[in-house]
Tab-separated table of C-alpha atoms in Angstrom:
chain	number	residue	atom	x	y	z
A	1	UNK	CA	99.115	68.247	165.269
A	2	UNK	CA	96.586	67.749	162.485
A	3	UNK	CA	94.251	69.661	160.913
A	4	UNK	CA	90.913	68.511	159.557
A	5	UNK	CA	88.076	69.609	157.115
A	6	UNK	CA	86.404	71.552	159.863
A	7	UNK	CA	89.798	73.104	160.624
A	8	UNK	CA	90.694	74.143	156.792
A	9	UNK	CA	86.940	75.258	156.415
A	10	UNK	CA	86.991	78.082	159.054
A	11	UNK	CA	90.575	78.913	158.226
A	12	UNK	CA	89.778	79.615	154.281
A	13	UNK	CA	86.377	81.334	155.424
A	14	UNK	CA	88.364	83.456	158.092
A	15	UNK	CA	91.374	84.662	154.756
A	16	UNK	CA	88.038	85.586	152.606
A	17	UNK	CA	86.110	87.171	155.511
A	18	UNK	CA	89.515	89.414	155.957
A	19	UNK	CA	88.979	90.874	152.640
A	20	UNK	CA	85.284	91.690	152.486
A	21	UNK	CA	85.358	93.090	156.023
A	22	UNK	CA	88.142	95.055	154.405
A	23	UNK	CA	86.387	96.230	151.204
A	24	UNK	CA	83.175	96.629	153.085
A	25	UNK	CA	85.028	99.045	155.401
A	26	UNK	CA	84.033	96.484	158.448
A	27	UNK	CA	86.083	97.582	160.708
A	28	UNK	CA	84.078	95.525	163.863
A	29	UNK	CA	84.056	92.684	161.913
A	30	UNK	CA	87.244	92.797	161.038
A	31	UNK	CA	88.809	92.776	164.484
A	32	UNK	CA	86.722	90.030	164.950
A	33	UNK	CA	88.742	87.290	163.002
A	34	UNK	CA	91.513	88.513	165.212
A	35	UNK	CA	92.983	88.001	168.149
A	36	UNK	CA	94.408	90.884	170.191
A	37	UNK	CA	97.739	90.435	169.804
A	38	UNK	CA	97.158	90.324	166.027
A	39	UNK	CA	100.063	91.615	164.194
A	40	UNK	CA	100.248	93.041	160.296
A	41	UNK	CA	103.487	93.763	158.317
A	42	UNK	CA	103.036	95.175	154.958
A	43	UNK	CA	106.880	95.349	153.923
A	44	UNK	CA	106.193	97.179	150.563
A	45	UNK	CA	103.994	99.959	152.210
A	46	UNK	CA	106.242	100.087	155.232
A	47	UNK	CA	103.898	99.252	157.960
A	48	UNK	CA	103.446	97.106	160.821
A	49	UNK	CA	101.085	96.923	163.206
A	50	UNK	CA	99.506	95.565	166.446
A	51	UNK	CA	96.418	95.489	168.309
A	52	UNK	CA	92.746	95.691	167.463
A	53	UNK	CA	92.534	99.918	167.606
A	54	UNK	CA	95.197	99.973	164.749
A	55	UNK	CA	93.441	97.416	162.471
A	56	UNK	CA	89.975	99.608	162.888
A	57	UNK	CA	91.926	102.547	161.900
A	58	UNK	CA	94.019	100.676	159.388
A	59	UNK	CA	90.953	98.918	157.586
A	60	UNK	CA	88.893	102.528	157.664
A	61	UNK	CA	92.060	104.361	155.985
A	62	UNK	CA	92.651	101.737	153.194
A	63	UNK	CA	88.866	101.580	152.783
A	64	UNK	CA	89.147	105.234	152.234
A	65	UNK	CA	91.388	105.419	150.023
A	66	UNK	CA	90.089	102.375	148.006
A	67	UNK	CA	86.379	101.791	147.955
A	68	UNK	CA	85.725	100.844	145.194
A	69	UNK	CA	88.941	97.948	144.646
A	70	UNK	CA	87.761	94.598	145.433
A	71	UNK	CA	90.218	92.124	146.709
A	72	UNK	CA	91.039	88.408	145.742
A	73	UNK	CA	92.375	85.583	147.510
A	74	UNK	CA	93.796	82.197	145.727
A	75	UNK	CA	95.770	79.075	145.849
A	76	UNK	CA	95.057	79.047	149.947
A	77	UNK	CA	97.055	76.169	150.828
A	78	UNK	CA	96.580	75.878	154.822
A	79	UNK	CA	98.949	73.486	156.765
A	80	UNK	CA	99.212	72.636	160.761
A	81	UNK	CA	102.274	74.200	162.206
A	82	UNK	CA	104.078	75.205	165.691
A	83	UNK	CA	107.199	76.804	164.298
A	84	UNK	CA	105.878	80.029	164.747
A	85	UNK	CA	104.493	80.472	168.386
A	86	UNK	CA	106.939	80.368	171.303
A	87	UNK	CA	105.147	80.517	175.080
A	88	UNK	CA	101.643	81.021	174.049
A	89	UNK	CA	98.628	80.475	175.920
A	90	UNK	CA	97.988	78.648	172.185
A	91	UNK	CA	97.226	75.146	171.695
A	92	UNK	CA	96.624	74.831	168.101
A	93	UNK	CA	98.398	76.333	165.160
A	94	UNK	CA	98.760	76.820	161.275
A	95	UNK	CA	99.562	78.372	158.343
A	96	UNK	CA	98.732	79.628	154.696
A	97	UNK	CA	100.631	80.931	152.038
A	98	UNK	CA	98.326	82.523	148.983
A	99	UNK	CA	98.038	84.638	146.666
A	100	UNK	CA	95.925	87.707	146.583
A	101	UNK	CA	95.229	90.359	143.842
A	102	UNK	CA	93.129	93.841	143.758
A	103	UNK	CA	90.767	95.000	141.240
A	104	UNK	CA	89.353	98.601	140.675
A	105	UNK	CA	86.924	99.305	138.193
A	106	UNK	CA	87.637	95.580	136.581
A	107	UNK	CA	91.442	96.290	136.118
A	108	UNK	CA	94.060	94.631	138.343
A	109	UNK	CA	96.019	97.001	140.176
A	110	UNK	CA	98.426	94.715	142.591
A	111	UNK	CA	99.125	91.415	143.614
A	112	UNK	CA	101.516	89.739	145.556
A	113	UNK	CA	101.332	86.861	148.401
A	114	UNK	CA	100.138	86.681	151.946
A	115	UNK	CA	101.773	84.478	154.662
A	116	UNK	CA	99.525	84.242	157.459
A	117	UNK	CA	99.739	82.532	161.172
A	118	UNK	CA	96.592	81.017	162.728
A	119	UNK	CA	95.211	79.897	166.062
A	120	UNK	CA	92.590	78.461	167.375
A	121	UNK	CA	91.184	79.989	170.551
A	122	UNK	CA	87.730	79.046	172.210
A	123	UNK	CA	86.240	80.934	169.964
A	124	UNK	CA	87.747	78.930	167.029
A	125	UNK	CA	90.210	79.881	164.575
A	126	UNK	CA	91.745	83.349	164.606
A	127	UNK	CA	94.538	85.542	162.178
A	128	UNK	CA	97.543	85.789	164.401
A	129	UNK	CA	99.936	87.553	162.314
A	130	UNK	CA	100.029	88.621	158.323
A	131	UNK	CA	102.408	89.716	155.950
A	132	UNK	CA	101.674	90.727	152.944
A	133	UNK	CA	104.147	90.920	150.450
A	134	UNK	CA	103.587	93.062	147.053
A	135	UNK	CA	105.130	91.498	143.574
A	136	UNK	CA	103.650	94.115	141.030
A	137	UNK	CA	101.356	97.203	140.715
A	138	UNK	CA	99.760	98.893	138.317
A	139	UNK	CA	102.176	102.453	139.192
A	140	UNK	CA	105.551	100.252	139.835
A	141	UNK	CA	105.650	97.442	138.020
A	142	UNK	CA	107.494	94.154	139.018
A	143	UNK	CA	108.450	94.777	142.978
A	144	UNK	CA	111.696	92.139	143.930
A	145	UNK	CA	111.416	89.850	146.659
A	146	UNK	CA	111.222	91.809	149.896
């Protein structure tokens, strides 16, 4: 399988769409770049989950608690892949590793990377599962590979 410009323009759109739903406290639209079995695993925070009722209340409760951080996304590099999606109704698939920071008030406050699973549905491309991995905060310092 191949991706091609069309392809690695909704997918980049679809990573930066995740974070201004998420610092716009967009909780509709952020279901909406997902499908339903959409799963996120923040290792760091020590939470996973599934489905589009826990992303509303998971986007509304770290909009809460941050509204005024703004959030980053870099070096997207987006590739085709299968090696993630056994017996899917799925035809299409990729990746992205990236990095991603957050700002409040101007100041960076964490960073880390975000390996993310893609596919396309009928309704085009769609987050299929994230992990987001923390490498430093403001609070902690350096975080090791988790």
């Amino acid at each position: 399988m191949s991706l091609d410009g069309k392809d690695a323009t909704e997918i980049t759109n679809l990573i930066h769409r995740f974070f201004q739903c998420l610092d716009n406290g967009d909780s509709e639209g952020f279901v909406e770049l997902l499908v339903d079995e959409f799963v996120l695993e923040v290792p760091h925070r020590k939470f996973s989950g599934t489905g589009k009722d826990t992303m509303r209340l998971w986007v509304q409760n770290v909009h809460n608690r941050f509204s005024t951080a703004l959030h980053w996304e870099g070096n997207v590099v987006i590739e085709p892949s299968d090696e993630f999606v056994q017996e899917t109704k799925y035809e299409r698939f990729a990746k992205n590793t990236s990095y991603w920071k957050a700002q409040n008030g101007g100041e960076v406050v964490s960073m880390g990377r975000h390996h993310d699973q893609f596919v396309h549905t009928s309704n085009g491309w769609k987050f299929y599962k994230r992990i987001t991995t923390f490498q430093w905060t403001k609070e902690e310092g350096f975080i090791p590979s988790q």
